[in-house]
PDB file of C-alpha atoms in Angstrom:
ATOM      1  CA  UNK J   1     -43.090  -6.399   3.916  1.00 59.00           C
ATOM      2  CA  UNK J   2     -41.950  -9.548   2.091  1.00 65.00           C
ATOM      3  CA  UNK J   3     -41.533  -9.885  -1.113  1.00 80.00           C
ATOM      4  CA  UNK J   4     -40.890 -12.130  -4.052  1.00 89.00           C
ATOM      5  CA  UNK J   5     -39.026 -11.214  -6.996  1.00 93.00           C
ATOM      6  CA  UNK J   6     -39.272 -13.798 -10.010  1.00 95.00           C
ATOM      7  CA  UNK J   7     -36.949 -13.361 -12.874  1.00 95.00           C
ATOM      8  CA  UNK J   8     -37.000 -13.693 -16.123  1.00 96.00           C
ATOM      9  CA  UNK J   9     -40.557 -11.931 -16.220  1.00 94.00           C
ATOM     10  CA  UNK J  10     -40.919 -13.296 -19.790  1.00 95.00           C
ATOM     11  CA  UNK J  11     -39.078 -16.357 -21.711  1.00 96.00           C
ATOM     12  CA  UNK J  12     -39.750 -17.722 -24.885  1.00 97.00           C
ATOM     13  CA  UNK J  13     -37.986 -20.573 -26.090  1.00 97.00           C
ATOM     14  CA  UNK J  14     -37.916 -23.614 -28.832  1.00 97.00           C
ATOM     15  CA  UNK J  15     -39.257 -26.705 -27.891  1.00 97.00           C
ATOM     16  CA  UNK J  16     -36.281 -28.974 -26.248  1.00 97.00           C
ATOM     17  CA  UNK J  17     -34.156 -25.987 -24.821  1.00 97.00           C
ATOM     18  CA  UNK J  18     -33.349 -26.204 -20.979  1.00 98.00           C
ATOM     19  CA  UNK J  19     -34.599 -23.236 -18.682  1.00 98.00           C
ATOM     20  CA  UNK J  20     -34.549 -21.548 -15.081  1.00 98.00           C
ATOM     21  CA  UNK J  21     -36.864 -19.443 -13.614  1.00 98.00           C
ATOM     22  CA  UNK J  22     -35.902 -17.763  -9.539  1.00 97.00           C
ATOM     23  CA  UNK J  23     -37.507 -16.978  -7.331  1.00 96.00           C
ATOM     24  CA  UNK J  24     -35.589 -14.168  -5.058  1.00 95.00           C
ATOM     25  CA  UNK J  25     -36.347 -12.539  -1.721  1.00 92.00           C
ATOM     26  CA  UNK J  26     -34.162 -11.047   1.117  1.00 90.00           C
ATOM     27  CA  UNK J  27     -37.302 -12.785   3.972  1.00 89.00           C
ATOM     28  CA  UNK J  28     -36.834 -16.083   5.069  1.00 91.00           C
ATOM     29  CA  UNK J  29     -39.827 -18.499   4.062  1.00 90.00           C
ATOM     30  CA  UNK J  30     -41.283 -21.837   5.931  1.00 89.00           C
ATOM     31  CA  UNK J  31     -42.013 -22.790   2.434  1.00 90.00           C
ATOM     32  CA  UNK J  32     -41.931 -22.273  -0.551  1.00 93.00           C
ATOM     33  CA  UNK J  33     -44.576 -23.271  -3.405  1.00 95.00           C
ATOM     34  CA  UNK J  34     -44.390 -23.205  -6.852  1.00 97.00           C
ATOM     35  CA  UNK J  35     -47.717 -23.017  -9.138  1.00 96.00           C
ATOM     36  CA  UNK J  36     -48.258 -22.767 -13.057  1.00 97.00           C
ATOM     37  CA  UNK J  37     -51.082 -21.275 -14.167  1.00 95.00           C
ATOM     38  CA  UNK J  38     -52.443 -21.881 -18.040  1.00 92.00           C
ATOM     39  CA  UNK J  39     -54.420 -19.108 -20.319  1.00 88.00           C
ATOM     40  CA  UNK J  40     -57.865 -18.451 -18.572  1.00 88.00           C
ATOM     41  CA  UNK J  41     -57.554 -20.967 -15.372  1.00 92.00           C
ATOM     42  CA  UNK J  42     -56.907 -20.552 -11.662  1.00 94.00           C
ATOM     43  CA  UNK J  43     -53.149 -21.490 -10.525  1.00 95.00           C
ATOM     44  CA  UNK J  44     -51.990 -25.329  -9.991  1.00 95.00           C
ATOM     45  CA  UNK J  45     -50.219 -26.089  -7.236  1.00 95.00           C
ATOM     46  CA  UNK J  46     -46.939 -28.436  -8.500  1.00 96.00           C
ATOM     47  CA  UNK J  47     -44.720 -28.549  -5.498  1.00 95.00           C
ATOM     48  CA  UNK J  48     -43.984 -27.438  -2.207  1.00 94.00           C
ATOM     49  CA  UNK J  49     -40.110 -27.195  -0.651  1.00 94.00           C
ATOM     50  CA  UNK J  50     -39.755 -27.022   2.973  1.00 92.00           C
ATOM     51  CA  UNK J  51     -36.010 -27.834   3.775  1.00 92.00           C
ATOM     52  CA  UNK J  52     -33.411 -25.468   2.943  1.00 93.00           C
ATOM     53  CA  UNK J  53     -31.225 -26.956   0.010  1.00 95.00           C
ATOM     54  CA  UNK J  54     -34.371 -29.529  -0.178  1.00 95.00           C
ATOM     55  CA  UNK J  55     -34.480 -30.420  -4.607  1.00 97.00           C
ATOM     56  CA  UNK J  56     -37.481 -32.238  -5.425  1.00 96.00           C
ATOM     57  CA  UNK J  57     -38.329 -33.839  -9.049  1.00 96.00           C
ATOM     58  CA  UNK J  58     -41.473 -33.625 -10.693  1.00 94.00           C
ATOM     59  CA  UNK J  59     -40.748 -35.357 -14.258  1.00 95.00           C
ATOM     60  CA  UNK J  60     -38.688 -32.768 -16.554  1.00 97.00           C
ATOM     61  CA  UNK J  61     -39.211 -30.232 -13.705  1.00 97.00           C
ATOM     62  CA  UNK J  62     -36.594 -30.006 -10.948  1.00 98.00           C
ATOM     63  CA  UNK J  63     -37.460 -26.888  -7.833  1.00 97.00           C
ATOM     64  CA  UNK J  64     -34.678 -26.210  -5.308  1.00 97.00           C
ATOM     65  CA  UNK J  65     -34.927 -24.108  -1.928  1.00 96.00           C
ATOM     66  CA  UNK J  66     -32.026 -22.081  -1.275  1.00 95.00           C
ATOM     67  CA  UNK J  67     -29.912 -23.334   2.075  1.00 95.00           C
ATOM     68  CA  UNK J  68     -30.946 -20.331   3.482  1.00 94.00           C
ATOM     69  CA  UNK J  69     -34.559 -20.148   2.392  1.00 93.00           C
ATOM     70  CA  UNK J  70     -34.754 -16.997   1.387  1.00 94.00           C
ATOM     71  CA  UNK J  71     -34.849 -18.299  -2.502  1.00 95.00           C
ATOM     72  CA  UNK J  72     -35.947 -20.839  -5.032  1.00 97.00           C
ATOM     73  CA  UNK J  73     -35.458 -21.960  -8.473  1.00 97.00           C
ATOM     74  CA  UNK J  74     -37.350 -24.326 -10.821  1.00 98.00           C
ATOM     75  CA  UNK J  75     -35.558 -25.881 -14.011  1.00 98.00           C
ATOM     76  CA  UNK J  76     -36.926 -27.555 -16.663  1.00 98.00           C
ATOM     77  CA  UNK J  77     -35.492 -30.064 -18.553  1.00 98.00           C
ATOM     78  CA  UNK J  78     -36.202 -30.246 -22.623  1.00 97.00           C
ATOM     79  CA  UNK J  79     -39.206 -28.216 -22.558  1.00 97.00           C
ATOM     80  CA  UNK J  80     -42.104 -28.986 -24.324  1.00 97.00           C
ATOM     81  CA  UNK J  81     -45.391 -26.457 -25.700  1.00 96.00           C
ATOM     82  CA  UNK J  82     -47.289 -27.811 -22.960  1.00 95.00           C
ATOM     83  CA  UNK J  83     -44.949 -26.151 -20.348  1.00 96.00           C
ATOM     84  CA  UNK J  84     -46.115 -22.962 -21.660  1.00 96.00           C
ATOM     85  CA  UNK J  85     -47.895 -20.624 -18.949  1.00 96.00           C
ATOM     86  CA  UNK J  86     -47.404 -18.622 -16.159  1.00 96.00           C
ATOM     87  CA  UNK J  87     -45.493 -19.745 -13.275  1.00 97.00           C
ATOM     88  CA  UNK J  88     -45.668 -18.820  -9.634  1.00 96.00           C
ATOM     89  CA  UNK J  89     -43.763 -18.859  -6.436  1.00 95.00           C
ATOM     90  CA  UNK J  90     -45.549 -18.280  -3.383  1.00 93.00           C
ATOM     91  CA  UNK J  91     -43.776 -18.156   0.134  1.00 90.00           C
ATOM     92  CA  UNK J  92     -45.076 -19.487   3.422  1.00 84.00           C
ATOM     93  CA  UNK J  93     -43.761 -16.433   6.801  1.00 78.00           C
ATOM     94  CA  UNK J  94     -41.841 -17.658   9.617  1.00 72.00           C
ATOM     95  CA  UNK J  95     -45.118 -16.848  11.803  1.00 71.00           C
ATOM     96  CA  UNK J  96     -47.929 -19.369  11.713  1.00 63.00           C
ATOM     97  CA  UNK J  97     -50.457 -16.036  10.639  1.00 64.00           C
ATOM     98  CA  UNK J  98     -48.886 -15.159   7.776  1.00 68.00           C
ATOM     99  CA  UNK J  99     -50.704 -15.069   4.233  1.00 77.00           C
ATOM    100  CA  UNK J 100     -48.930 -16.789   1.320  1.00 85.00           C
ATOM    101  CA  UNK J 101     -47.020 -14.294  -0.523  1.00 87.00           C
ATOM    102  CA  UNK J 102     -46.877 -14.721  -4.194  1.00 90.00           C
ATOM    103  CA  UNK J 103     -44.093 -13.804  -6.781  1.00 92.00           C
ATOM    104  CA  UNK J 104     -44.781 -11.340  -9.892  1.00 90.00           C
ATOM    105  CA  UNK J 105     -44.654 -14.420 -11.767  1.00 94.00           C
ATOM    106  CA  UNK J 106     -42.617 -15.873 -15.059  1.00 96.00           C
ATOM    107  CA  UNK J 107     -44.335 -16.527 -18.327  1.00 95.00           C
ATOM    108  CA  UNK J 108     -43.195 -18.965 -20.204  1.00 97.00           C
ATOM    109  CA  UNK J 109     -44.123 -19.673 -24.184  1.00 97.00           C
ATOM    110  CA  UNK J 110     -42.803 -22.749 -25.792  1.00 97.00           C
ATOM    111  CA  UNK J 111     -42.500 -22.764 -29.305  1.00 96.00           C
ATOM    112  CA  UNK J 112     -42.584 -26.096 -30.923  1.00 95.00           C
TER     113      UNK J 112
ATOM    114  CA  UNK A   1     -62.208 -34.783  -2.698  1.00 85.00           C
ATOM    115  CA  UNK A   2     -62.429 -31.240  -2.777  1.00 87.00           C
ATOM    116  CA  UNK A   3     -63.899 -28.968  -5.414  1.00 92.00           C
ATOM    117  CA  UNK A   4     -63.983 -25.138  -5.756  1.00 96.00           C
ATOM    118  CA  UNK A   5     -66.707 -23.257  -7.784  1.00 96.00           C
ATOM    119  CA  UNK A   6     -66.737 -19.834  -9.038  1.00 97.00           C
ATOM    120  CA  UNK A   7     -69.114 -18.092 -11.337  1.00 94.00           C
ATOM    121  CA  UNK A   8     -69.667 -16.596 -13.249  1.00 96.00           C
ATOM    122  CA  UNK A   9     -66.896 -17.288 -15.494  1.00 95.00           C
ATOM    123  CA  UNK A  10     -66.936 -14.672 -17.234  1.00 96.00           C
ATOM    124  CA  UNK A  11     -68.872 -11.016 -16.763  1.00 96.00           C
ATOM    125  CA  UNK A  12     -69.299  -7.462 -18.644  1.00 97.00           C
ATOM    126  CA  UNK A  13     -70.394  -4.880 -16.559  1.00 97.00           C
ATOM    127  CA  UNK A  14     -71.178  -0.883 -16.745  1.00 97.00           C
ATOM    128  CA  UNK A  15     -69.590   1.319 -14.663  1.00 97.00           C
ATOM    129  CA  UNK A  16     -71.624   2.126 -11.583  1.00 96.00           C
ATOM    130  CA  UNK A  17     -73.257  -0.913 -11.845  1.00 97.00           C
ATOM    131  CA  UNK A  18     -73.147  -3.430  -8.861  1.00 97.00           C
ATOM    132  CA  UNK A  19     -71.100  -6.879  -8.776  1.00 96.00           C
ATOM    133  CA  UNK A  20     -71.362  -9.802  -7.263  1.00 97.00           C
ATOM    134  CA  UNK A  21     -69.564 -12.974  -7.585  1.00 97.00           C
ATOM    135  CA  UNK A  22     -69.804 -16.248  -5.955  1.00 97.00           C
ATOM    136  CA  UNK A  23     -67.121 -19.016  -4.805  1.00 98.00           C
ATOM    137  CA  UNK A  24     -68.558 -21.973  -2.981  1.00 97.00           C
ATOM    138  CA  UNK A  25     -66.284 -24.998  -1.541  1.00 97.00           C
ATOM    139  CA  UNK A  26     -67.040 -28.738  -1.681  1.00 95.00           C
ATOM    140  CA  UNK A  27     -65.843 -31.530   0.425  1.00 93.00           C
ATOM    141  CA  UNK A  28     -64.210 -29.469   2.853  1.00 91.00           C
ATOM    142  CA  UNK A  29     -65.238 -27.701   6.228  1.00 89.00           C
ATOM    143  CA  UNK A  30     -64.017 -24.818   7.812  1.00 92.00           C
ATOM    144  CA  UNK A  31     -61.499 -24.055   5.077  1.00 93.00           C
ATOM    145  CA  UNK A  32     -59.618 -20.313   4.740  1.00 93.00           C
ATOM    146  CA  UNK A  33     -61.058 -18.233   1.678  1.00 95.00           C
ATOM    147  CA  UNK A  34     -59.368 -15.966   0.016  1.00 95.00           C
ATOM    148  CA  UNK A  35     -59.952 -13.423  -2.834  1.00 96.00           C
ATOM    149  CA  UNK A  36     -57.473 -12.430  -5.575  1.00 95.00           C
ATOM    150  CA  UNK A  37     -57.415 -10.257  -8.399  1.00 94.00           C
ATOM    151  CA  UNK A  38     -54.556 -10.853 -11.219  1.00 92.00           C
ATOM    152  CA  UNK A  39     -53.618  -8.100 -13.777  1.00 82.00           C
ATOM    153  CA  UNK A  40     -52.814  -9.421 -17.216  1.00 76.00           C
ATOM    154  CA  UNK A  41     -50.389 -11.862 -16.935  1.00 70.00           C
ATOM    155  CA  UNK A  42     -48.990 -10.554 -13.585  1.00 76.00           C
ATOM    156  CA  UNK A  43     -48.682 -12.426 -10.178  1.00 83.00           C
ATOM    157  CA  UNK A  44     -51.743 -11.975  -7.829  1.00 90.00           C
ATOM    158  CA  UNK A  45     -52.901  -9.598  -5.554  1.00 89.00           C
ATOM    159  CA  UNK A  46     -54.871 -10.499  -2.263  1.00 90.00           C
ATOM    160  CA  UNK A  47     -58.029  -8.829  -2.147  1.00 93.00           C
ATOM    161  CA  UNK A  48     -60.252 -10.215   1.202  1.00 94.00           C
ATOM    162  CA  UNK A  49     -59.530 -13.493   3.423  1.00 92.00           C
ATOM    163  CA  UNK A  50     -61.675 -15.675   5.841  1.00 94.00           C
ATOM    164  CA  UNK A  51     -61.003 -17.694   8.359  1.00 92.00           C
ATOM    165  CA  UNK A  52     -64.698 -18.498   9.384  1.00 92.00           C
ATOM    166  CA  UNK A  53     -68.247 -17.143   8.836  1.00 94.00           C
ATOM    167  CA  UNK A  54     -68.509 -13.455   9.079  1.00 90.00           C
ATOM    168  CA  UNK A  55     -65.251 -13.371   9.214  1.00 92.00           C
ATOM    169  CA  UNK A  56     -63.726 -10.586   6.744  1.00 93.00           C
ATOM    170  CA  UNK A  57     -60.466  -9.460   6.935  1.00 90.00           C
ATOM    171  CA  UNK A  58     -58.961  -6.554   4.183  1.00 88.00           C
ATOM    172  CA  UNK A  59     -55.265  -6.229   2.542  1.00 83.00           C
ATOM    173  CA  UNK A  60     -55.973  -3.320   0.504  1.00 78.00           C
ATOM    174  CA  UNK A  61     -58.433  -0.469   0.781  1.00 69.00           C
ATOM    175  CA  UNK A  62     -60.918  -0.499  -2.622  1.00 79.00           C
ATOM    176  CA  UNK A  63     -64.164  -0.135  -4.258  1.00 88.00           C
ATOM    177  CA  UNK A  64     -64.482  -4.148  -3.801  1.00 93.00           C
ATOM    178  CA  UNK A  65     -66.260  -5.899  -0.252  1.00 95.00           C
ATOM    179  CA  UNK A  66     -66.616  -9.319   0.549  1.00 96.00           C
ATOM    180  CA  UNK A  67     -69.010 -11.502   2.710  1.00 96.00           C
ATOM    181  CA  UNK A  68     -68.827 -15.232   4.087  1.00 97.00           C
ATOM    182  CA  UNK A  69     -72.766 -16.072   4.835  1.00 95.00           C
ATOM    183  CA  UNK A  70     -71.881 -19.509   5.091  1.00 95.00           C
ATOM    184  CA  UNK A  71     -68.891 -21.810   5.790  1.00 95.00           C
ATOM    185  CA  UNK A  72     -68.262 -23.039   2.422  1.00 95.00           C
ATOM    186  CA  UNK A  73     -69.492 -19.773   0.192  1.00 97.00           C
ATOM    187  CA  UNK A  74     -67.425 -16.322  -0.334  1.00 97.00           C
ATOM    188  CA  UNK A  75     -68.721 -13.857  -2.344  1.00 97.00           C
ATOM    189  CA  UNK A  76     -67.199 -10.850  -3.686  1.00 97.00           C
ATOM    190  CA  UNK A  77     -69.212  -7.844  -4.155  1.00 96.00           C
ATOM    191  CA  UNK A  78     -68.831  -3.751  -5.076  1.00 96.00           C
ATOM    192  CA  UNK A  79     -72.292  -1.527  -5.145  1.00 95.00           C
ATOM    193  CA  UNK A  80     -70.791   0.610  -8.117  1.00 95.00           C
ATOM    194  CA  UNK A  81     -67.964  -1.039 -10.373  1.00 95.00           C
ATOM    195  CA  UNK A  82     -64.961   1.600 -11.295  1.00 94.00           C
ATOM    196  CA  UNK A  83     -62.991   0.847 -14.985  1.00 94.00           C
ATOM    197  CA  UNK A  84     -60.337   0.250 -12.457  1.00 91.00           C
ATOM    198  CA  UNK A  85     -62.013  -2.959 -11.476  1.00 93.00           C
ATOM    199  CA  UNK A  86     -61.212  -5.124 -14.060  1.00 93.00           C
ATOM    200  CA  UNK A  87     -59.783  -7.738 -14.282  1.00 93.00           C
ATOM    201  CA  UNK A  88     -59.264 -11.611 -13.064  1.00 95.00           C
ATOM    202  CA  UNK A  89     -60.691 -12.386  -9.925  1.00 97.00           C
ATOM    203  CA  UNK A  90     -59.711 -15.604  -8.359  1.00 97.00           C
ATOM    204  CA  UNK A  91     -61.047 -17.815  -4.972  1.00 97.00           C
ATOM    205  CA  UNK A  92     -59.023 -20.113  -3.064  1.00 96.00           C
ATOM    206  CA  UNK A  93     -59.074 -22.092  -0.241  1.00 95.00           C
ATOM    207  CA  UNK A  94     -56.878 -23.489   2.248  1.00 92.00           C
ATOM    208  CA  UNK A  95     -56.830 -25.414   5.229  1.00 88.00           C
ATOM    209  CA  UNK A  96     -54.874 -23.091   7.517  1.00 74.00           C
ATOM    210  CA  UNK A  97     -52.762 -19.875   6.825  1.00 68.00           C
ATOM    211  CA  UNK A  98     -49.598 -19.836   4.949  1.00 63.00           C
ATOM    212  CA  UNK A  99     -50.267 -23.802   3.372  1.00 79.00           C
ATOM    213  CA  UNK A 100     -50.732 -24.795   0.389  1.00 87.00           C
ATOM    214  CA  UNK A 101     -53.791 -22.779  -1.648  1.00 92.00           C
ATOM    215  CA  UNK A 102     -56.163 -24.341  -4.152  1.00 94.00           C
ATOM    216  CA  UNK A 103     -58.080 -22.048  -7.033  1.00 96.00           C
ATOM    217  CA  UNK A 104     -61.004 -21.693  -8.423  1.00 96.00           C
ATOM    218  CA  UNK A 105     -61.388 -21.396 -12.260  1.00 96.00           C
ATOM    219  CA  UNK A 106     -61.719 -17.891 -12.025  1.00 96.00           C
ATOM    220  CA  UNK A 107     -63.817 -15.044 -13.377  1.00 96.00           C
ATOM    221  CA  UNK A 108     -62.967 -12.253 -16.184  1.00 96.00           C
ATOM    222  CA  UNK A 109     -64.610  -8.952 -15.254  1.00 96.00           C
ATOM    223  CA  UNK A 110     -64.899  -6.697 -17.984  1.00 96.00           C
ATOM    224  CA  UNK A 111     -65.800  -3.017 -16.637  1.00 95.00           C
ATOM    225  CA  UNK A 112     -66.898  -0.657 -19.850  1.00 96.00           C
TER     226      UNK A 112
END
């Protein structure tokens, strides 16, 4: 069974501070999507890495898929409060049947 | 472009009272359905997916069953709701397995 391990579980931080959250598995992924989810909503997608080593840039938000695809990371960059929610990786299998498999998720509260 | 509808938003129910909830697709045919249910805060858990209509397929035995009458509309139903059943139920759709996934709003259930 594949799974995906997202750490910190929990972060709170002051408005401006710099942050990582991982995404960890021991599967190799196709792909590898990241979502935030606010308070009360369904999940928005924000990006999806294919490539291993691939970094893509959304804004103050930088993702990177590990060379070996088995892992991911997302960094923002001078958070802000409206960063705050939950945030989810969700891997793609190798086989063209496999169901996205979601991370146990990172919430993230920023204080301004 | 594509919409995704869920309702109701937001539902208290008895236990041993039935459940149903609706998701219905715009601007889209064909697409892969999927039922989640998210615990507080927590990643998400697949409940039922569809490929097509009348086409059910289960990732966890429960109290919960699901139906596709038409293309576009995925309902979610239980004949007698457990306390164990609450909780936040979310819809998506996709347009092929393992791709990118796009949510519905979502619906509290409240079982008391």
């Amino acid at each position: 069974t594949q799974l995906l391990e997202q750490s910190p579980q929990f972060l709170s931080i002051q408005e401006g501070e710099n942050l990582t959250v991982y995404c960890n598995s021991s599967s190799v992924f196709s792909s590898l999507q990241w979502y935030r989810q606010e308070p009360g909503e369904g999940p928005v997608l924000l990006v999806t890495v294919v490539t291993g080593g691939e970094v893509k840039k959304l804004k103050r938000l930088t993702f990177q898929f590990g060379d070996a695809r088995k892992d991911s990371s997302l960094h923002i960059t001078a958070a802000q409060p409206g960063d705050t929610g939950l945030y989810l990786c969700a891997g793609e299998g190798l086989r063209n049947t496999d169901k996205l498999i979601f991370g146990t998720g990172t919430r993230l509260q920023v204080f301004p | 472009s594509q919409t995704i509808h869920q309702w109701p938003a937001t539902l208290v129910q008895p236990v041993g009272s039935p459940l149903s909830l609706e998701c219905t697709v715009e601007g889209t045919s064909n697409p892969n359905l999927y039922w989640y249910r998210q615990a507080a805060g927590r990643g998400l858990q697949l409940l039922f997916y569809s490929v097509g209509i009348g086409q059910i397929s289960s990732e966890v035995p429960q109290n919960l069953s699901a139906s596709r009458p038409q293309d576009r509309q995925f309902i979610l139903s239980s004949k007698k709701l457990l306390l164990s059943d609450s909780g936040f139920y979310l819809c998506a759709w996709s347009l092929g397995e393992g791709v990118e996934q796009y949510f519905g709003p979502g619906t509290r259930l409240t079982v008391t």
